[in-house]
PDB file of C-alpha atoms in Angstrom:
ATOM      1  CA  UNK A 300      85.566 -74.494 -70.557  1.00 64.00           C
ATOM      2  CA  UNK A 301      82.775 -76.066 -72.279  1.00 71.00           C
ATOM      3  CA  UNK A 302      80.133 -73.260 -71.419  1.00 73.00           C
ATOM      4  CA  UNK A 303      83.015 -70.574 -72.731  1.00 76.00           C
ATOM      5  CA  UNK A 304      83.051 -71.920 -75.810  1.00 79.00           C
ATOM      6  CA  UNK A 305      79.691 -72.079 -76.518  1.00 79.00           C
ATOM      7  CA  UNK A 306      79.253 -68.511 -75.317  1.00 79.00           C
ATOM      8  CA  UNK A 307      81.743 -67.130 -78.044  1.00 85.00           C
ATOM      9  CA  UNK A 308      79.825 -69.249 -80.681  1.00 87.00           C
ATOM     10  CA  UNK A 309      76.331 -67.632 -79.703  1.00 85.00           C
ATOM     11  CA  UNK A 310      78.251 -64.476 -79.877  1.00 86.00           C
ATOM     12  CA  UNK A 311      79.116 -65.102 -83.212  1.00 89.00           C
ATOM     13  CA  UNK A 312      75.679 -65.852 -84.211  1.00 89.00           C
ATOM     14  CA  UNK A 313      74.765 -63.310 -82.528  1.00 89.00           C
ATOM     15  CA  UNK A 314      77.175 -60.509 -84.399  1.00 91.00           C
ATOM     16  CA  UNK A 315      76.014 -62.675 -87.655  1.00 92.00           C
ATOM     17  CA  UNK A 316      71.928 -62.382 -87.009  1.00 93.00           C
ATOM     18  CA  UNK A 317      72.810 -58.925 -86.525  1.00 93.00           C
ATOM     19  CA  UNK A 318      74.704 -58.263 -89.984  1.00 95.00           C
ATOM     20  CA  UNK A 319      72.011 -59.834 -91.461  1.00 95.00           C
ATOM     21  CA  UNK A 320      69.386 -57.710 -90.214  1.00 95.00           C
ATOM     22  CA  UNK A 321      71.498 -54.556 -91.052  1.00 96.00           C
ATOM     23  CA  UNK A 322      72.221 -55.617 -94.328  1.00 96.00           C
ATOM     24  CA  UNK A 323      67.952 -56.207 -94.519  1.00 96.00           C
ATOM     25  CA  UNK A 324      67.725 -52.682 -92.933  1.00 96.00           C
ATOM     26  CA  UNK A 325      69.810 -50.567 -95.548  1.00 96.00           C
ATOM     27  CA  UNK A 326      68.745 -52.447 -98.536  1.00 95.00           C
ATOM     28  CA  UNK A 327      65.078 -51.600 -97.263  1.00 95.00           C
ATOM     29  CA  UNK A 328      66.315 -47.950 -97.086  1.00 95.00           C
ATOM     30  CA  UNK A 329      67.715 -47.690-100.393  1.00 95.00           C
ATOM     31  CA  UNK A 330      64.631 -49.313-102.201  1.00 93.00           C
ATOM     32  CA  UNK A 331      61.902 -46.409-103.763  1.00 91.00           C
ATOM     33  CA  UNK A 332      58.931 -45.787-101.901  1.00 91.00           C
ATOM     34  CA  UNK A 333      56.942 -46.429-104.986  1.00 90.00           C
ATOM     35  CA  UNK A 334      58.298 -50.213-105.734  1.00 91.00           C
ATOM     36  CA  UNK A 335      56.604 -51.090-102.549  1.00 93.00           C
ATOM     37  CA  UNK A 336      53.766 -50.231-103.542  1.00 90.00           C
ATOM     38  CA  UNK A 337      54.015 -51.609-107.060  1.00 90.00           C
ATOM     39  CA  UNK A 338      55.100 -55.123-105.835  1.00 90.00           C
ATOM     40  CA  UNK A 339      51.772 -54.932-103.531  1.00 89.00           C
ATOM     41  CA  UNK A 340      54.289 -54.788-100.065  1.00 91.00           C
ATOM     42  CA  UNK A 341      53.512 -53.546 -97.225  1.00 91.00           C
ATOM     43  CA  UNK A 342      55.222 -49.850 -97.028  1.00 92.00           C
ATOM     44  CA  UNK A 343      58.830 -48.294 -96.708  1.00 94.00           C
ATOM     45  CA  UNK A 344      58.430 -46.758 -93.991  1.00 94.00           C
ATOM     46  CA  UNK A 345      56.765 -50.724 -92.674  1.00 95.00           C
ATOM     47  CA  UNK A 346      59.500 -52.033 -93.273  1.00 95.00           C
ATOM     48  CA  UNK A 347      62.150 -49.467 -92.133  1.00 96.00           C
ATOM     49  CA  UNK A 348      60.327 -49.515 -88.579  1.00 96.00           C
ATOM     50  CA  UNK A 349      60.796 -53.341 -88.376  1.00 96.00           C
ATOM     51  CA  UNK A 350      63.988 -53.857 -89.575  1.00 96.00           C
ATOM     52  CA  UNK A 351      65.281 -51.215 -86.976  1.00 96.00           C
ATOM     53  CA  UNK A 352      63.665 -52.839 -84.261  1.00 95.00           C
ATOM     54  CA  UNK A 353      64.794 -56.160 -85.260  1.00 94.00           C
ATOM     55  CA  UNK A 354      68.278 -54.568 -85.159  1.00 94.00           C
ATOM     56  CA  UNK A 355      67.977 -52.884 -81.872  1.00 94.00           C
ATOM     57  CA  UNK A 356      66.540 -56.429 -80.101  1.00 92.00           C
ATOM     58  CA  UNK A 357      69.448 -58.250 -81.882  1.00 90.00           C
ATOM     59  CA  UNK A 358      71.499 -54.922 -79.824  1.00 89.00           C
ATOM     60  CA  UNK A 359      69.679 -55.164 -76.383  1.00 90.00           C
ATOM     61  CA  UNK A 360      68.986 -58.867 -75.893  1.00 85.00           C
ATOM     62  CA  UNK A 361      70.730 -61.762 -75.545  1.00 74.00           C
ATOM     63  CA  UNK A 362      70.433 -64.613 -78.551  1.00 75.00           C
ATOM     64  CA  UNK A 363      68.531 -66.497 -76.112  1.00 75.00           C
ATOM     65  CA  UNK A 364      65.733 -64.627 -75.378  1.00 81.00           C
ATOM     66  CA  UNK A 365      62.429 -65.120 -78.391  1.00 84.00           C
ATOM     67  CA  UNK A 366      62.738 -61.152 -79.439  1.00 88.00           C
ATOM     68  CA  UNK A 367      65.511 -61.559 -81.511  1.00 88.00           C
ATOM     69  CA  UNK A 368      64.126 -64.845 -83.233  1.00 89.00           C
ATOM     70  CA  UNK A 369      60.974 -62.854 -83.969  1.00 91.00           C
ATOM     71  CA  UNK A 370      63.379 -60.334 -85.224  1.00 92.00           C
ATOM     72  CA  UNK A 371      65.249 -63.114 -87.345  1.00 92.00           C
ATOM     73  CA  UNK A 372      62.001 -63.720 -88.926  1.00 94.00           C
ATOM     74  CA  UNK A 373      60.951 -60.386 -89.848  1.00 94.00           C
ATOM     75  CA  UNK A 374      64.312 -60.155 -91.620  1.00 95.00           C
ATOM     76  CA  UNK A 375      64.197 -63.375 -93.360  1.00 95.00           C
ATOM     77  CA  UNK A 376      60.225 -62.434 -94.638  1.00 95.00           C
ATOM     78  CA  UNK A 377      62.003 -58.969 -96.093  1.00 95.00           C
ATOM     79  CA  UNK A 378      64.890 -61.308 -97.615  1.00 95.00           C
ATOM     80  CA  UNK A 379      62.970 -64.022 -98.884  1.00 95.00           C
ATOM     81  CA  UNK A 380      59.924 -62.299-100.249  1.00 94.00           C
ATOM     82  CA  UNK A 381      59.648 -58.364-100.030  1.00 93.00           C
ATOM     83  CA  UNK A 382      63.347 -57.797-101.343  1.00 94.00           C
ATOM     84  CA  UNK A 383      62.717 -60.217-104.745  1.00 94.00           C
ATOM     85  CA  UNK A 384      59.477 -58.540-105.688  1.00 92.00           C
ATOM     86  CA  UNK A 385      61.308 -55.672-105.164  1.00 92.00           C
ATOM     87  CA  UNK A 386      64.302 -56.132-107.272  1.00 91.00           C
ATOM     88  CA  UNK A 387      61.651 -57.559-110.214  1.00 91.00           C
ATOM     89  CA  UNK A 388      59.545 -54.403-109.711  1.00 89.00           C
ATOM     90  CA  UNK A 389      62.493 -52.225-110.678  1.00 84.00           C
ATOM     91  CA  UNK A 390      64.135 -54.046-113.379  1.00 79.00           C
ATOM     92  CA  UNK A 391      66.041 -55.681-111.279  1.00 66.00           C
ATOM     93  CA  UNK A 392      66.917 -58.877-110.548  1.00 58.00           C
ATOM     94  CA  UNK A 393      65.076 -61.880-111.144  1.00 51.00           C
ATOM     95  CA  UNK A 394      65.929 -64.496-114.188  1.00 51.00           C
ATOM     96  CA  UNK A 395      67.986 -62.666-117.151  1.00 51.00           C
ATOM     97  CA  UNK A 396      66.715 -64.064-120.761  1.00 51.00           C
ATOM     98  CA  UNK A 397      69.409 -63.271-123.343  1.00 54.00           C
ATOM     99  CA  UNK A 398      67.262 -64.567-126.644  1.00 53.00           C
ATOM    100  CA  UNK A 399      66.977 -67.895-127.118  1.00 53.00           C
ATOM    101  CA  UNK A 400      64.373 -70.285-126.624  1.00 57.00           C
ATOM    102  CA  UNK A 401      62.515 -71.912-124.027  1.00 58.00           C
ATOM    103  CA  UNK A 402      64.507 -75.405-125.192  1.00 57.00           C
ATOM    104  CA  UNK A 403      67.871 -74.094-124.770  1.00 59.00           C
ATOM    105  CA  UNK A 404      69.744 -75.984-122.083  1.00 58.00           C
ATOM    106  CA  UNK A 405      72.657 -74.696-119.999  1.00 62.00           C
ATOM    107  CA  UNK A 406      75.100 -75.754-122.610  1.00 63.00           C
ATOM    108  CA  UNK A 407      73.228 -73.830-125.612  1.00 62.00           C
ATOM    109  CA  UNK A 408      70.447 -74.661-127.760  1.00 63.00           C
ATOM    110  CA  UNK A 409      69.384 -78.692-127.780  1.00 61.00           C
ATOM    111  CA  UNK A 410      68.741 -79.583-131.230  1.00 61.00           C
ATOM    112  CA  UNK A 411      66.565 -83.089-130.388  1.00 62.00           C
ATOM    113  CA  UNK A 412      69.078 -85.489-130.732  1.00 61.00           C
ATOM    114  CA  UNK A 413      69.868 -84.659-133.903  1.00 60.00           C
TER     115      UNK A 413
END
């Protein structure tokens, strides 16, 4: 009973490392070839390759085996690094100023005790 259950929860990881690395895979698709090169990545097409074989090992192997956490990492270096630059290289993403200055806190402009 006890080795059931813990074979539908790696499952679930398992479906869930796999979303992950999909969701990596088409938001590396839909990116322009040029940002890559603009936020000094390595290449689309890099990338694309992969992501799709991270996929397919998350597909073919079992959560156990080191292929899909090599995989897990490969998606998590896209997530964590490539995909920011990314998003800053084409006006996307990163912080959003809307005027102010560099004193204003969270709750609008701090005057200095005053």
């Amino acid at each position: 009973m006890l080795v059931e259950g813990f074979g539908e929860v790696l499952s679930w990881v398992s479906v869930g490392l796999l979303l992950f690395t999909l969701f990596a895979l088409i938001d590396a698709a839909v990116r322009r070839e040029d940002a890559y090169r603009a936020a000094d990545k390595q290449s689309k097409p890099f990338w694309l390759i992969i992501l799709a074989i991270a996929a397919a090992v998350n597909i073919f192997f079992g959560i156990l085996s080191f292929l899909p956490v090599l995989g897990l990492i490969a998606t998590i270096v896209y997530v964590v690094d490539v995909r920011p630059a990314l998003r800053q290289v084409s006006g996307r993403g990163g912080p959003r100023r809307r005027g102010g200055s560099s004193s204003d806190g969270p709750y609008g402009r701090y005057n200095g005790g005053r």
